[in-house]
XYZ file of C-alpha atoms in Angstrom:
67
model
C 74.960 33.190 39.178
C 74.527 32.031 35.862
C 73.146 28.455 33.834
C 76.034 27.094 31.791
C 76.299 23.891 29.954
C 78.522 22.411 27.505
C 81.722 20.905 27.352
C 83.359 23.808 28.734
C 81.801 23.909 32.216
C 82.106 20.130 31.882
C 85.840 19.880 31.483
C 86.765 21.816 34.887
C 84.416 19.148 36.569
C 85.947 15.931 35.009
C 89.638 17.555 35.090
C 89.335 18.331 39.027
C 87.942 14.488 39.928
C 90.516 13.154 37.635
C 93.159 15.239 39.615
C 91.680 13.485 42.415
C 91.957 9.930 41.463
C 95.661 10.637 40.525
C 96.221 11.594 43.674
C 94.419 8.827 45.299
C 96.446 6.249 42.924
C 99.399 8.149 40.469
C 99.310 4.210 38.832
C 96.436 4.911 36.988
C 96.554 4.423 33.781
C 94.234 6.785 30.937
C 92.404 3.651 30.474
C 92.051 3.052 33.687
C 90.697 6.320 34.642
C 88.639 6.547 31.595
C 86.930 3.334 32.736
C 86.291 4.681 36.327
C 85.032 7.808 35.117
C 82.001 6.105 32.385
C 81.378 3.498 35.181
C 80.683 5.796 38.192
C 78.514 8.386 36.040
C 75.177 9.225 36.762
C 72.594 8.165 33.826
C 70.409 11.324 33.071
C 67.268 9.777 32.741
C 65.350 12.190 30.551
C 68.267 12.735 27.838
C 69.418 10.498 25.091
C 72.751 8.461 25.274
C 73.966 10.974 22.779
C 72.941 13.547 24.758
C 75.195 12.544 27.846
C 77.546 10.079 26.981
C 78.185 8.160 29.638
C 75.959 10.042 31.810
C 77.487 13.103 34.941
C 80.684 12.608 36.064
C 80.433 11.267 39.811
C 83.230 12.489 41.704
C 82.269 10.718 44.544
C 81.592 7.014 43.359
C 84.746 8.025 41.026
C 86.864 7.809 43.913
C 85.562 5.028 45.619
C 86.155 3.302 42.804
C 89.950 4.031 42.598
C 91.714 0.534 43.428
């Protein structure tokens, strides 16, 4: 095992829950999932917004949160 970070072990993460909601609701639009996705992420409390964005993905709540 290894400690990665960076956009590339990000992507395979956000990718697979966006599979997800697609399958939960093919409807969705990109704006729609884009919106689910920054609304259901986790804020990282000790980093800057700049250094998460919108905070870790939440695959979970991400789902949930599919209409």
């Amino acid at each position: 095992y290894t400690y990665m970070t960076g956009t590339s072990m990000a992507a395979p993460h956000v990718t697979g829950t966006v599979a997800l909601m697609l399958n939960k609701n093919p409807a969705l639009t990109p704006a729609q999932v884009l919106d689910i996705l920054k609304k259901t992420a986790d804020f990282l409390p000790n980093l800057t917004s700049l250094q998460q964005g919108a905070g870790r993905v939440n695959a979970q709540k991400a789902l949930m949160a599919v209409p």
